[in-house]
PDB file of C-alpha atoms and ligand atoms in Angstrom:
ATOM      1  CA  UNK G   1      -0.714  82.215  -7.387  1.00 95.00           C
ATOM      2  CA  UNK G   2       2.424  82.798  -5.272  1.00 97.00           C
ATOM      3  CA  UNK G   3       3.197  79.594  -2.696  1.00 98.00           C
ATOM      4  CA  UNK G   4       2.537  80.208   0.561  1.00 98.00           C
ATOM      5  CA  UNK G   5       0.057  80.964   2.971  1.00 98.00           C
ATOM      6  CA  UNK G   6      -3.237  82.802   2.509  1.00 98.00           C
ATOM      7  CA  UNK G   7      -5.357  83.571   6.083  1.00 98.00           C
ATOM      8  CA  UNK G   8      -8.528  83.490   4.652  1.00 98.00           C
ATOM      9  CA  UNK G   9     -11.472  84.315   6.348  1.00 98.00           C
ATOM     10  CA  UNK G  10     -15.297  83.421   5.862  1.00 98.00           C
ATOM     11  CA  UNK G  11     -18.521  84.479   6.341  1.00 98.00           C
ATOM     12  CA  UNK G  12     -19.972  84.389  10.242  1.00 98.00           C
ATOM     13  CA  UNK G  13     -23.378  84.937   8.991  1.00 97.00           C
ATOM     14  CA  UNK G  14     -24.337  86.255   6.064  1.00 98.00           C
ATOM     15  CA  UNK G  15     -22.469  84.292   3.016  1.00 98.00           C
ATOM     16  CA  UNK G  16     -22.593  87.213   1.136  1.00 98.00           C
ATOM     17  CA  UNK G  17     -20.443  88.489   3.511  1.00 98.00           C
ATOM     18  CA  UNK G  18     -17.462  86.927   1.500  1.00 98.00           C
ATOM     19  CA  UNK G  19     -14.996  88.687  -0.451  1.00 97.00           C
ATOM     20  CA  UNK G  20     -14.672  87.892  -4.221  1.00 97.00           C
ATOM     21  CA  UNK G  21     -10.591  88.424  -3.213  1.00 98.00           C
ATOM     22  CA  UNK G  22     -11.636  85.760  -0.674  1.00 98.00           C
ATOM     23  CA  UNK G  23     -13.965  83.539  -3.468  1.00 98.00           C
ATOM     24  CA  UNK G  24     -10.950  83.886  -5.586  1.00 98.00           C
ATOM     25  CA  UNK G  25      -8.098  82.721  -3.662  1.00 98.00           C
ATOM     26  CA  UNK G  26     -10.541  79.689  -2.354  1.00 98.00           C
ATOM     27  CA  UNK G  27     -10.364  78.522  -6.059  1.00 98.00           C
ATOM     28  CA  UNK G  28      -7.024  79.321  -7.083  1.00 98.00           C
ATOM     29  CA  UNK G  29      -5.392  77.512  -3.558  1.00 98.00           C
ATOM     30  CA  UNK G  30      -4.071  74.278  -3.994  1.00 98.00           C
ATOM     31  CA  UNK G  31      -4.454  73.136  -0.595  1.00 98.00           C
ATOM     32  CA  UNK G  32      -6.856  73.683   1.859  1.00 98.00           C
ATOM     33  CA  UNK G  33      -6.049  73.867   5.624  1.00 98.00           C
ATOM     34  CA  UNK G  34      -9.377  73.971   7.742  1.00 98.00           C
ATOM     35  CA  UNK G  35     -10.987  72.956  11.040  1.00 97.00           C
ATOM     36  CA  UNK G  36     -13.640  70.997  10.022  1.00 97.00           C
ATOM     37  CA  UNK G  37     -13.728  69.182   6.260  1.00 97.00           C
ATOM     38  CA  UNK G  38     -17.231  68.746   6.333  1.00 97.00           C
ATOM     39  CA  UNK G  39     -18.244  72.206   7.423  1.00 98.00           C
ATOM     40  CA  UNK G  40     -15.281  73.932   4.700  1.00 98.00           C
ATOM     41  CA  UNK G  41     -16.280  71.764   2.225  1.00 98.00           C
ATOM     42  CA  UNK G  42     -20.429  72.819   2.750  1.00 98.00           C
ATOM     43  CA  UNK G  43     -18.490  76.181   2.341  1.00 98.00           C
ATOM     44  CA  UNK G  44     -17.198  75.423  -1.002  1.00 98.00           C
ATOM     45  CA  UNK G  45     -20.526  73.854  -2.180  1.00 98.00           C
ATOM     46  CA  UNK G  46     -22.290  77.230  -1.332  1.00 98.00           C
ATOM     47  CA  UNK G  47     -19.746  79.404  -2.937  1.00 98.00           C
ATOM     48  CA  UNK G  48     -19.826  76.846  -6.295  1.00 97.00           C
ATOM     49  CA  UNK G  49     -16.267  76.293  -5.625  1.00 98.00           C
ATOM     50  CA  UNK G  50     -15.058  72.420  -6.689  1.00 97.00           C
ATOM     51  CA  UNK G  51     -13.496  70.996  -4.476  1.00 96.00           C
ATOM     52  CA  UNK G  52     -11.614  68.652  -6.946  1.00 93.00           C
ATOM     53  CA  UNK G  53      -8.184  68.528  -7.496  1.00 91.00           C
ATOM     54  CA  UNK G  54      -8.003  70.236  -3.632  1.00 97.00           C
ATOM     55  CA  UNK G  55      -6.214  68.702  -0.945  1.00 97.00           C
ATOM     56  CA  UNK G  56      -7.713  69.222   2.434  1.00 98.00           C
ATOM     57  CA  UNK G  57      -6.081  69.072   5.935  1.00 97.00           C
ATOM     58  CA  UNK G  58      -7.128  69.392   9.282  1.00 96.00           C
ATOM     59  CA  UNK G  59      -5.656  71.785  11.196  1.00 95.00           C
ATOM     60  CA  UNK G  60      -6.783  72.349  14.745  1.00 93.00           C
ATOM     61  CA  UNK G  61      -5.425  72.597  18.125  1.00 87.00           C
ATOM     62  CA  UNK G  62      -4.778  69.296  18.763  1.00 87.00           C
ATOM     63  CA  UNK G  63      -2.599  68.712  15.973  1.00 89.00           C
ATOM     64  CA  UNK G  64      -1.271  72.336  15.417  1.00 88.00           C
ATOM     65  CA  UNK G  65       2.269  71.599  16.212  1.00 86.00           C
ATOM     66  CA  UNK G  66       2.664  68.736  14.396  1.00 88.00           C
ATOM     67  CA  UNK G  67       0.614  69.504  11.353  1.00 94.00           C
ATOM     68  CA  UNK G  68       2.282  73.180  11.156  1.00 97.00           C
ATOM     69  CA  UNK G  69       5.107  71.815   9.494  1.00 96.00           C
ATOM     70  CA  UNK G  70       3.635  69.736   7.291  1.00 96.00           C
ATOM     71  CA  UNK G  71       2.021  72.523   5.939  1.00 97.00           C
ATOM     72  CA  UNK G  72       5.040  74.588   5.479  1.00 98.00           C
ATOM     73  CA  UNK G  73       6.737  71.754   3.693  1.00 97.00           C
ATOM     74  CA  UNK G  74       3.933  71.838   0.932  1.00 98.00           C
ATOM     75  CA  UNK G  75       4.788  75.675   0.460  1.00 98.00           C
ATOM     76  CA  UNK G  76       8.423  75.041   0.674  1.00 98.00           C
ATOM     77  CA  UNK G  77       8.883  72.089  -1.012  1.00 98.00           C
ATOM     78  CA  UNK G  78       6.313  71.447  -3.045  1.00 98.00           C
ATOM     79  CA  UNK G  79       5.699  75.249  -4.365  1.00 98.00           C
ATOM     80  CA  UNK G  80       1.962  74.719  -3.040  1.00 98.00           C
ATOM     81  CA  UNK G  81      -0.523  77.725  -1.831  1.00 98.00           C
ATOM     82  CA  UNK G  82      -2.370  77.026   0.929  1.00 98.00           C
ATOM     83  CA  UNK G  83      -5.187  78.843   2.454  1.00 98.00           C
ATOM     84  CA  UNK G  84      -6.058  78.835   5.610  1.00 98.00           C
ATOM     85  CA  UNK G  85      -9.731  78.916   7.081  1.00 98.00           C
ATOM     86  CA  UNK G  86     -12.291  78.415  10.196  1.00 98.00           C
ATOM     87  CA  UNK G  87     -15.028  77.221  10.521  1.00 98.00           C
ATOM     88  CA  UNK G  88     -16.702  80.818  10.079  1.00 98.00           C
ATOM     89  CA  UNK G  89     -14.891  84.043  10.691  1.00 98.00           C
ATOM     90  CA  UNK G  90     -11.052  85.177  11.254  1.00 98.00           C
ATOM     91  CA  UNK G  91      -8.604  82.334  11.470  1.00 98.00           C
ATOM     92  CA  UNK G  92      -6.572  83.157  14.515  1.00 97.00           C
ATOM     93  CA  UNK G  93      -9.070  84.732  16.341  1.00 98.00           C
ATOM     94  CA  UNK G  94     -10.191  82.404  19.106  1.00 97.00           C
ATOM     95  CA  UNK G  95      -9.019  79.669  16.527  1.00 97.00           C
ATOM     96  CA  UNK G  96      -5.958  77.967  15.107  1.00 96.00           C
ATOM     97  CA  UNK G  97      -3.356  79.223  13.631  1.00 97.00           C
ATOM     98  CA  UNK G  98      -0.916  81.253  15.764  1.00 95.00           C
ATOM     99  CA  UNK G  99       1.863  78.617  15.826  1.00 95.00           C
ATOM    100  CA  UNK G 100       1.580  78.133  11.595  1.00 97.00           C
ATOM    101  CA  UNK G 101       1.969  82.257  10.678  1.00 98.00           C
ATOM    102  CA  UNK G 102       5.023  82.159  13.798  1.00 97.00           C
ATOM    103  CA  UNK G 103       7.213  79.122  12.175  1.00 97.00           C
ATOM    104  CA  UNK G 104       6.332  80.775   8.303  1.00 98.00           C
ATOM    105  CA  UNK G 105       7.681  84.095   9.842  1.00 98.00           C
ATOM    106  CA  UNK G 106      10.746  81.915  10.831  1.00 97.00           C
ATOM    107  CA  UNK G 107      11.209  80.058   7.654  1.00 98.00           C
ATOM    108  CA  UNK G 108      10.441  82.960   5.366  1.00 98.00           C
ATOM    109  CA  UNK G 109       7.473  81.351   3.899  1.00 98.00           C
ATOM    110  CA  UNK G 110       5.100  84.010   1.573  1.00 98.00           C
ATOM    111  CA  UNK G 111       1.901  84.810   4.058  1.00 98.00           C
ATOM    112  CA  UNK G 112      -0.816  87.132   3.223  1.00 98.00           C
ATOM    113  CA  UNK G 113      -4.046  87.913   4.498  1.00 98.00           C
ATOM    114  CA  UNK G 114      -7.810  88.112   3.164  1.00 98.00           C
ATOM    115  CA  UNK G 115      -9.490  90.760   6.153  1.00 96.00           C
ATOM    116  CA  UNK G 116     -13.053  89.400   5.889  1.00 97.00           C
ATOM    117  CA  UNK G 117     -15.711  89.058   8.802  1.00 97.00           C
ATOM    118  CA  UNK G 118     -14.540  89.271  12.687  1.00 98.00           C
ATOM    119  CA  UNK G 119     -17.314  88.717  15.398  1.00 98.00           C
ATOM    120  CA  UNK G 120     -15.194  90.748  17.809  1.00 98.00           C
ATOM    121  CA  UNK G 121     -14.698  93.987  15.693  1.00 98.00           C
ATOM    122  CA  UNK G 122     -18.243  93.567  14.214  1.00 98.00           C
ATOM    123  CA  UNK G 123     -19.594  93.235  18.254  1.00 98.00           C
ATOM    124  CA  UNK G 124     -17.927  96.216  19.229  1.00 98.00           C
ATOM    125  CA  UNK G 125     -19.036  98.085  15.893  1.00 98.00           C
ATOM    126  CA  UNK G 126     -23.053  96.715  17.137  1.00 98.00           C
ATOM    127  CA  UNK G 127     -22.384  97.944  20.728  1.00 98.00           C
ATOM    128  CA  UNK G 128     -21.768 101.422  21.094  1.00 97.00           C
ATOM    129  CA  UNK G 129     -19.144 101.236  23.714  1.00 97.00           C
ATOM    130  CA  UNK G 130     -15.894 103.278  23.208  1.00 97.00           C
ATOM    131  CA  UNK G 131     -13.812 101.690  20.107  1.00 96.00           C
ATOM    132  CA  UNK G 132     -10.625 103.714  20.416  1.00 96.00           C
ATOM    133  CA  UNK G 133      -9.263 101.078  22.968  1.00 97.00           C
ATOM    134  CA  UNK G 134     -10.729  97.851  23.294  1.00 98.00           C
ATOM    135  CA  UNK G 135      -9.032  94.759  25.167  1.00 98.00           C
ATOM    136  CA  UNK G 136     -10.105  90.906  23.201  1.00 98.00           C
ATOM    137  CA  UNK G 137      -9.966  88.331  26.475  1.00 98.00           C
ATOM    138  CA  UNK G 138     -11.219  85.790  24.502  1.00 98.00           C
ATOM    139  CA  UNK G 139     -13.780  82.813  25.848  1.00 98.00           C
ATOM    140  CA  UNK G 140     -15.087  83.348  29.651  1.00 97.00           C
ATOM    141  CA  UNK G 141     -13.420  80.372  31.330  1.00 96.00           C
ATOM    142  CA  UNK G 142     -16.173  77.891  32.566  1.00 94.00           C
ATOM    143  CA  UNK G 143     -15.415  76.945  35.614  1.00 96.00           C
ATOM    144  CA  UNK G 144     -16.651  79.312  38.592  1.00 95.00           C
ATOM    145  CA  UNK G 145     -13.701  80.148  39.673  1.00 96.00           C
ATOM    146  CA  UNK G 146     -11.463  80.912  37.049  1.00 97.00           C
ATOM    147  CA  UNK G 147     -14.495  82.632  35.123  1.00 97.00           C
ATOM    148  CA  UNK G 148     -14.349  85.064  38.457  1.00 97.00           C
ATOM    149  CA  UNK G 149     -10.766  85.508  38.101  1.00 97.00           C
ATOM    150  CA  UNK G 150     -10.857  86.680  34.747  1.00 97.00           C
ATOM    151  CA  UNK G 151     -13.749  89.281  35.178  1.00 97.00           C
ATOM    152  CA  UNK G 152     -11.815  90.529  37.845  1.00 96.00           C
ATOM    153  CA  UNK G 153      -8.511  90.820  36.340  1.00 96.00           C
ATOM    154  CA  UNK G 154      -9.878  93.033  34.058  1.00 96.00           C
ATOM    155  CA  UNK G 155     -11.859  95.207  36.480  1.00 95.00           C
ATOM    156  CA  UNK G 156      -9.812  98.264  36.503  1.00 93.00           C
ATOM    157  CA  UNK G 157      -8.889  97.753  32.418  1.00 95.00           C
ATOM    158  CA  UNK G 158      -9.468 101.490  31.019  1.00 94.00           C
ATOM    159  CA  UNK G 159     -10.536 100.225  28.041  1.00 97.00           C
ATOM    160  CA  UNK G 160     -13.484  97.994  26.623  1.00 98.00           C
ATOM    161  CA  UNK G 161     -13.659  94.450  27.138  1.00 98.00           C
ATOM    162  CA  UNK G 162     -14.670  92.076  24.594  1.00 98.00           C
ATOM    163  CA  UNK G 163     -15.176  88.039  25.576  1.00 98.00           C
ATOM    164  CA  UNK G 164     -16.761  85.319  22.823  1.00 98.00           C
ATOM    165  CA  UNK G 165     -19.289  83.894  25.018  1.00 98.00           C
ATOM    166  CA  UNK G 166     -21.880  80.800  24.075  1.00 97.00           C
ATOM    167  CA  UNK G 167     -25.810  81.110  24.648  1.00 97.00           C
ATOM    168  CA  UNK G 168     -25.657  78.011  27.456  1.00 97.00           C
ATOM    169  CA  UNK G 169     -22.994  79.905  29.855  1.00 97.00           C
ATOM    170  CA  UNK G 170     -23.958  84.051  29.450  1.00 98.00           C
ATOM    171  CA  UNK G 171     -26.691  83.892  31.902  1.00 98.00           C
ATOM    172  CA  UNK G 172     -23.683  82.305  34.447  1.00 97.00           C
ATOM    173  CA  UNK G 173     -21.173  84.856  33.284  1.00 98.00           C
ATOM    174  CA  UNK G 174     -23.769  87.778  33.795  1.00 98.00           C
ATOM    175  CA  UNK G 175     -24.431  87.105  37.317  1.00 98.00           C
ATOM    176  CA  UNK G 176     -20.849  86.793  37.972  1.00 97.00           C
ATOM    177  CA  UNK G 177     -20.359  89.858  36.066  1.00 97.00           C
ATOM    178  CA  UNK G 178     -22.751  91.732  37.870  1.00 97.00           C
ATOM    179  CA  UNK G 179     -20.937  91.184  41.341  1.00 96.00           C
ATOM    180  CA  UNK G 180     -17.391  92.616  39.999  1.00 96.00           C
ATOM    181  CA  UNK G 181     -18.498  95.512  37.782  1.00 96.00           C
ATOM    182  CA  UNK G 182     -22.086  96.462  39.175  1.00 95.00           C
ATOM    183  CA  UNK G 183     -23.942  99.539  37.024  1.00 95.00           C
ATOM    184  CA  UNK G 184     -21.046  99.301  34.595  1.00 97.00           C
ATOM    185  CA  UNK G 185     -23.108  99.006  31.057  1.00 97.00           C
ATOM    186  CA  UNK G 186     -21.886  96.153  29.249  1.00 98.00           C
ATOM    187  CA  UNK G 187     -23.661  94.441  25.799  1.00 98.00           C
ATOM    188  CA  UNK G 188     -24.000  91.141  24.573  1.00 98.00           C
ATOM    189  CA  UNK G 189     -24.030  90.927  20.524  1.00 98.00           C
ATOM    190  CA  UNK G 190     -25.412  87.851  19.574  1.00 98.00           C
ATOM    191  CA  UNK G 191     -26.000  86.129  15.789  1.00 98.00           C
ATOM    192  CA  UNK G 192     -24.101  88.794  14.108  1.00 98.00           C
ATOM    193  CA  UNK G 193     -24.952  89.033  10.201  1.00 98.00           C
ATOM    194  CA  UNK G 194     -27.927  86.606  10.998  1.00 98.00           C
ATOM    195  CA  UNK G 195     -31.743  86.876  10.977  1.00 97.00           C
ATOM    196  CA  UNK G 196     -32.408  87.238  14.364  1.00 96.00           C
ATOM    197  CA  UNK G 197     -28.639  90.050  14.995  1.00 98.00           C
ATOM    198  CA  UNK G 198     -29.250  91.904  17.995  1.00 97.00           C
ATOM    199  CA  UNK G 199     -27.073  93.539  20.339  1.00 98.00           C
ATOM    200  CA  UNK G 200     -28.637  94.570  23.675  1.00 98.00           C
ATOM    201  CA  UNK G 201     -27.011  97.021  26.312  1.00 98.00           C
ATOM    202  CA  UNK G 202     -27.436  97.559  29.859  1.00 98.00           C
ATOM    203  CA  UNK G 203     -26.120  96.515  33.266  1.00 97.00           C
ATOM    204  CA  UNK G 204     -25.632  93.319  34.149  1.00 98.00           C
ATOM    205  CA  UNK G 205     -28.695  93.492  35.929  1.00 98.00           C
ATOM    206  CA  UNK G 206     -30.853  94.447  33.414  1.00 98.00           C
ATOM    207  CA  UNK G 207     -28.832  91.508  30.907  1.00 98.00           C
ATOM    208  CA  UNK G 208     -30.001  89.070  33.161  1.00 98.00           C
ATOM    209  CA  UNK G 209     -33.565  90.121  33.152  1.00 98.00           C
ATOM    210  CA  UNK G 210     -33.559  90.358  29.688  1.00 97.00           C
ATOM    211  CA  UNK G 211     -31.913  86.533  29.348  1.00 97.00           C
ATOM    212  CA  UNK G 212     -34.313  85.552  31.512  1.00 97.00           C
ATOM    213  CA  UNK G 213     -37.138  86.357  29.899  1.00 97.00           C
ATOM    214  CA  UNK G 214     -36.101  85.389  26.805  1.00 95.00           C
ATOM    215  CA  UNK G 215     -33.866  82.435  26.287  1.00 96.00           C
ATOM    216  CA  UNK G 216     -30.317  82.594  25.387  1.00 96.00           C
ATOM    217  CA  UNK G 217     -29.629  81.993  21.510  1.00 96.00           C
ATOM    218  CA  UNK G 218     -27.037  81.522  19.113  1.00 96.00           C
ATOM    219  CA  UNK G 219     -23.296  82.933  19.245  1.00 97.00           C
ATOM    220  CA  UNK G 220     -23.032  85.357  20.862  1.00 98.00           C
ATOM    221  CA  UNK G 221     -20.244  88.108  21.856  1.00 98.00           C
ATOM    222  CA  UNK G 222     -20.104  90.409  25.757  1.00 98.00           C
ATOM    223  CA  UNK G 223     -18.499  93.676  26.032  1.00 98.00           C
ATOM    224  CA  UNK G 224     -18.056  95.687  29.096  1.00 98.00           C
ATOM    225  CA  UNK G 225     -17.403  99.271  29.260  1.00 98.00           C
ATOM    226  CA  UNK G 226     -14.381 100.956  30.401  1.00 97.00           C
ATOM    227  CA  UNK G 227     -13.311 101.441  33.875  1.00 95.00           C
ATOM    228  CA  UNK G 228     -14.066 105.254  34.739  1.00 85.00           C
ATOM    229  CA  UNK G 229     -11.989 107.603  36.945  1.00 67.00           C
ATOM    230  CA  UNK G 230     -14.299 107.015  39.402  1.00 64.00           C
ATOM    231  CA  UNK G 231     -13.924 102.975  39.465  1.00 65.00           C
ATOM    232  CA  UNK G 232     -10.751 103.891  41.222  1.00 65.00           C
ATOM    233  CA  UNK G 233     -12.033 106.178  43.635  1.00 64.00           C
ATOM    234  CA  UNK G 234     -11.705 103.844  46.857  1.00 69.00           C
ATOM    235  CA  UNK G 235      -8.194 102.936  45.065  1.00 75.00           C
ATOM    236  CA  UNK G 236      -5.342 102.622  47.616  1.00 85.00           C
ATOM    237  CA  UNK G 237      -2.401 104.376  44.985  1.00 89.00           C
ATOM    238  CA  UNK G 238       0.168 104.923  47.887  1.00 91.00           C
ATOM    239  CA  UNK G 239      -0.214 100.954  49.490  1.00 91.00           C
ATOM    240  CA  UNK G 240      -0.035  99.834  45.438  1.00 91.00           C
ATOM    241  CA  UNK G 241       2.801 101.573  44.864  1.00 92.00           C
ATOM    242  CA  UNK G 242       4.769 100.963  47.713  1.00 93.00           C
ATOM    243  CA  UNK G 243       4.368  97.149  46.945  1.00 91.00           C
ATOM    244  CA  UNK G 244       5.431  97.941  43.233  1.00 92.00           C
ATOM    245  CA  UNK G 245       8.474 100.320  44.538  1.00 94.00           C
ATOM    246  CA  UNK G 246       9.216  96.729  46.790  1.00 92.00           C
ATOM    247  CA  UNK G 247       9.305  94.853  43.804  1.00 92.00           C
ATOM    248  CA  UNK G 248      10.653  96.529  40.717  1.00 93.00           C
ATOM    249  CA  UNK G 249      12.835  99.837  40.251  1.00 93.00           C
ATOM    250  CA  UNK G 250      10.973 103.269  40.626  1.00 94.00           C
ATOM    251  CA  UNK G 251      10.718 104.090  36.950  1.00 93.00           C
ATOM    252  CA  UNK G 252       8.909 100.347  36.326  1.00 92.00           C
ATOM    253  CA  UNK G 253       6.379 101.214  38.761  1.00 91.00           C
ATOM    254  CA  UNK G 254       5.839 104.150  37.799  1.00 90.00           C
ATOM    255  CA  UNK G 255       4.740 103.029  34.263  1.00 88.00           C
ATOM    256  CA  UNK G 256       2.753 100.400  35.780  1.00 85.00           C
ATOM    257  CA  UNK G 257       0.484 102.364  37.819  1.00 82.00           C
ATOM    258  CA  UNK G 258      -0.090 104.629  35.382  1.00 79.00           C
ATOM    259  CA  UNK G 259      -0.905 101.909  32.492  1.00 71.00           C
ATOM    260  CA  UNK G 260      -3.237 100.420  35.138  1.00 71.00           C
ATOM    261  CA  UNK G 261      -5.020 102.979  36.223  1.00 70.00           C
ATOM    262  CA  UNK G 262      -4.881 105.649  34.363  1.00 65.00           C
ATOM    263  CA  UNK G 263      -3.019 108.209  36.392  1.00 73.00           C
ATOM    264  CA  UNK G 264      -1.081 111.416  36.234  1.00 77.00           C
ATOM    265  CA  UNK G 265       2.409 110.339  35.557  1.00 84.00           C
ATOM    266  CA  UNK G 266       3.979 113.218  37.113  1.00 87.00           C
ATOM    267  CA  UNK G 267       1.923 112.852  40.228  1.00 87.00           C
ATOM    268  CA  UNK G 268       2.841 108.975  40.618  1.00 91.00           C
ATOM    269  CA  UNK G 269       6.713 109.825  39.828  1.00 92.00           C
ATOM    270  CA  UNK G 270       6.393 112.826  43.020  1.00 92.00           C
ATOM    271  CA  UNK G 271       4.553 110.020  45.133  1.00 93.00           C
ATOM    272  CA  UNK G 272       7.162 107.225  44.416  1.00 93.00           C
ATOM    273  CA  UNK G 273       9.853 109.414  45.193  1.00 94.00           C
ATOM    274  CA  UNK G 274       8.682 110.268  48.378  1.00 92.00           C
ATOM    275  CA  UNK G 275       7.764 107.068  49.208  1.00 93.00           C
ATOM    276  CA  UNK G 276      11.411 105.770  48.074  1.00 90.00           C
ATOM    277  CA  UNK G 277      13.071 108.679  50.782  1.00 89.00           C
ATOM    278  CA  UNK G 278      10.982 107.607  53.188  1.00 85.00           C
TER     279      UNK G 278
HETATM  280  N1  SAM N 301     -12.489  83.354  14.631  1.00 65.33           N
HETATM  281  C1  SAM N 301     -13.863  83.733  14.732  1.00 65.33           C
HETATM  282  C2  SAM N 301     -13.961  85.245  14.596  1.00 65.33           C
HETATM  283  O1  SAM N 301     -13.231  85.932  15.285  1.00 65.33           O
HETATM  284  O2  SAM N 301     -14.774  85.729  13.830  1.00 65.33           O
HETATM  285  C3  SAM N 301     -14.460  83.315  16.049  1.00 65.33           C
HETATM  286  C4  SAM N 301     -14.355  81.861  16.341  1.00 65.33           C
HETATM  287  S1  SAM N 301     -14.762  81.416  17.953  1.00 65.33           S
HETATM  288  C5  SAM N 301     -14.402  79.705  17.915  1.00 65.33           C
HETATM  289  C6  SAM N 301     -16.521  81.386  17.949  1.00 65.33           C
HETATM  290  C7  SAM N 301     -17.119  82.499  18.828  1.00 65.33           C
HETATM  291  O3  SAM N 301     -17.157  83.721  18.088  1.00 65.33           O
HETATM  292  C8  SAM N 301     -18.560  82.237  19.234  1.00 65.33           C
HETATM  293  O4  SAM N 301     -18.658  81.439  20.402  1.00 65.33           O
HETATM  294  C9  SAM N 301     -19.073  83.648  19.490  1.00 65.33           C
HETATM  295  O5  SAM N 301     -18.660  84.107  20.750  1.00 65.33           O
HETATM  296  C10 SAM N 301     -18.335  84.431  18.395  1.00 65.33           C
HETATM  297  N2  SAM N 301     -19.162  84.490  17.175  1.00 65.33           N
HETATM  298  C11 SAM N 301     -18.949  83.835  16.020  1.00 65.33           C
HETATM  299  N3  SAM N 301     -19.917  84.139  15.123  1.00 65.33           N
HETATM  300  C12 SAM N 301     -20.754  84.997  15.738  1.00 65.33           C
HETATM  301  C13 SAM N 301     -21.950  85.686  15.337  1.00 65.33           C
HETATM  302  N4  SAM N 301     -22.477  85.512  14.133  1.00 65.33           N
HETATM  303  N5  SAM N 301     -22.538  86.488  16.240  1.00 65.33           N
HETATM  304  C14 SAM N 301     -22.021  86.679  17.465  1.00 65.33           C
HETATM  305  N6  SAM N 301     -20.904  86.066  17.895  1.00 65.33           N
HETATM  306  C15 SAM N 301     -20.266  85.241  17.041  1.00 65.33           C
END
């Protein structure tokens, strides 16, 4: 097995979900870079993978900076093969291990990737909503404030949102939700490639009736629906784009404004030129 870096990923449910690629490079790797020992290593015991001979490190986001290197050292110096794991799904994704693949792209170090189980892609695959452009914001923020903030940045997003949420906070996040995006259907995807999998779809509204019902369980994953045309309806283009035209050079704003909202280029060019002769 080449040295180097192997982004591994692992079942979120289902532990049949695992590749054999995946089984294979588990038990070929000589070191094992995880978030958890005790949860990899329950991993390995499943899978009938030994975990002798194996080195194990934490790597989280604590000690991602300094522990990156270390790890790169073993691949560069040593000749080791590392893989890289969560706790249960795509390393990177809402996890560590941004800052590790960024300095191996700088140092030339060997990377490859295992594509295995994603809770995002399989939550949007559950939901229904439109796939061909989807927008990952990760975890809701938990504090009121900044949880509002976020929905609301990404009110007017012409494309699907997709947030990891937890079972304690959704019935928070869904009344929020329900001020900023109203009768916009949304879908909550929860204990994907589990007994209980479900995804359910609705309004906000009718989320939080079904929440309340029936208590919140598990991991669980909320999309919302696109902005439509008529979300911007009541949208002030020329006192947006005059601020834009204040602040950046015509061609800028018009790229914005059309990336933002979804309108006719050549329509926003006519209007900023007018505005800019005015
Ligand atoms: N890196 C992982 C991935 O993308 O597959 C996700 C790790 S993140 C720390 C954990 C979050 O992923 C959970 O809070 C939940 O939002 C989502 N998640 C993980 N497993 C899930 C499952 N089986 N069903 C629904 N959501 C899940």
């Amino acid at each position: 097995m080449q040295n180097g870096l192997y982004i591994v990923a692992t079942p979120i449910g289902n532990l049949g979900d695992i590749s054999p690629r995946a089984v294979e490079t588990l038990k070929e790797a000589d070191v094992i870079a995880c978030e958890d020992t005790r949860i990899t290593k329950k991993l390995f015991a499943l899978l009938n993978i030994s975990t002798a001979n194996k080195k194990f490190i934490v790597y989280q986001n604590y000690n991602e900076e300094d522990e990156a290197q270390n790890i790169l050292d073993l691949a560069i110096n040593e000749n080791k093969s590392i893989a890289l794991v969560s706790d249960a799904g795509s390393p990177l994704i809402s996890d560590p291990g941004y800052k590790l693949i960024h300095k191996a792209r700088e140092q030339g170090v060997f990377v490859s990737v295992l594509p295995g189980c994603c809770a995002l892609i399989c939550a949007l695959q559950l939901s229904g909503l439109p796939t061909n452009r989807f927008l990952f914001a990760g975890f809701i923020p938990n504090k009121d404030k900044a949880r509002t903030d976020v929905l609301n940045e990404f009110k007017e997003t012409k494309a699907t949102i997709v947030f990891y949420e937890t079972a304690q906070r959704i019935l928070k996040t869904l009344e929020a939700a329900k001020e900023i995006f109203g009768e916009r259907e949304m879908a909550v995807a929860r204990e994907i490639s589990k007994v209980y999998e479900e995804c359910i779809n609705g309004t906000a509204a009718k989320l939080i009736e079904h929440f309340s019902s029936k208590e919140p369980k598990g991991e669980m994953v909320l999309m919302i629906a696109p902005a439509s045309e008529k979300d911007f309806s009541d949208l002030d283009v020329e006192g947006i784009l005059k601020q834009k035209l204040a602040e950046m050079p015509l061609k800028s704003a018009v790229k914005e404004m059309v990336a933002s909202y979804g309108l006719n280029k050549n329509d926003i060019y006519d209007l900023a030129l007018k505005l800019k002769n005015e």
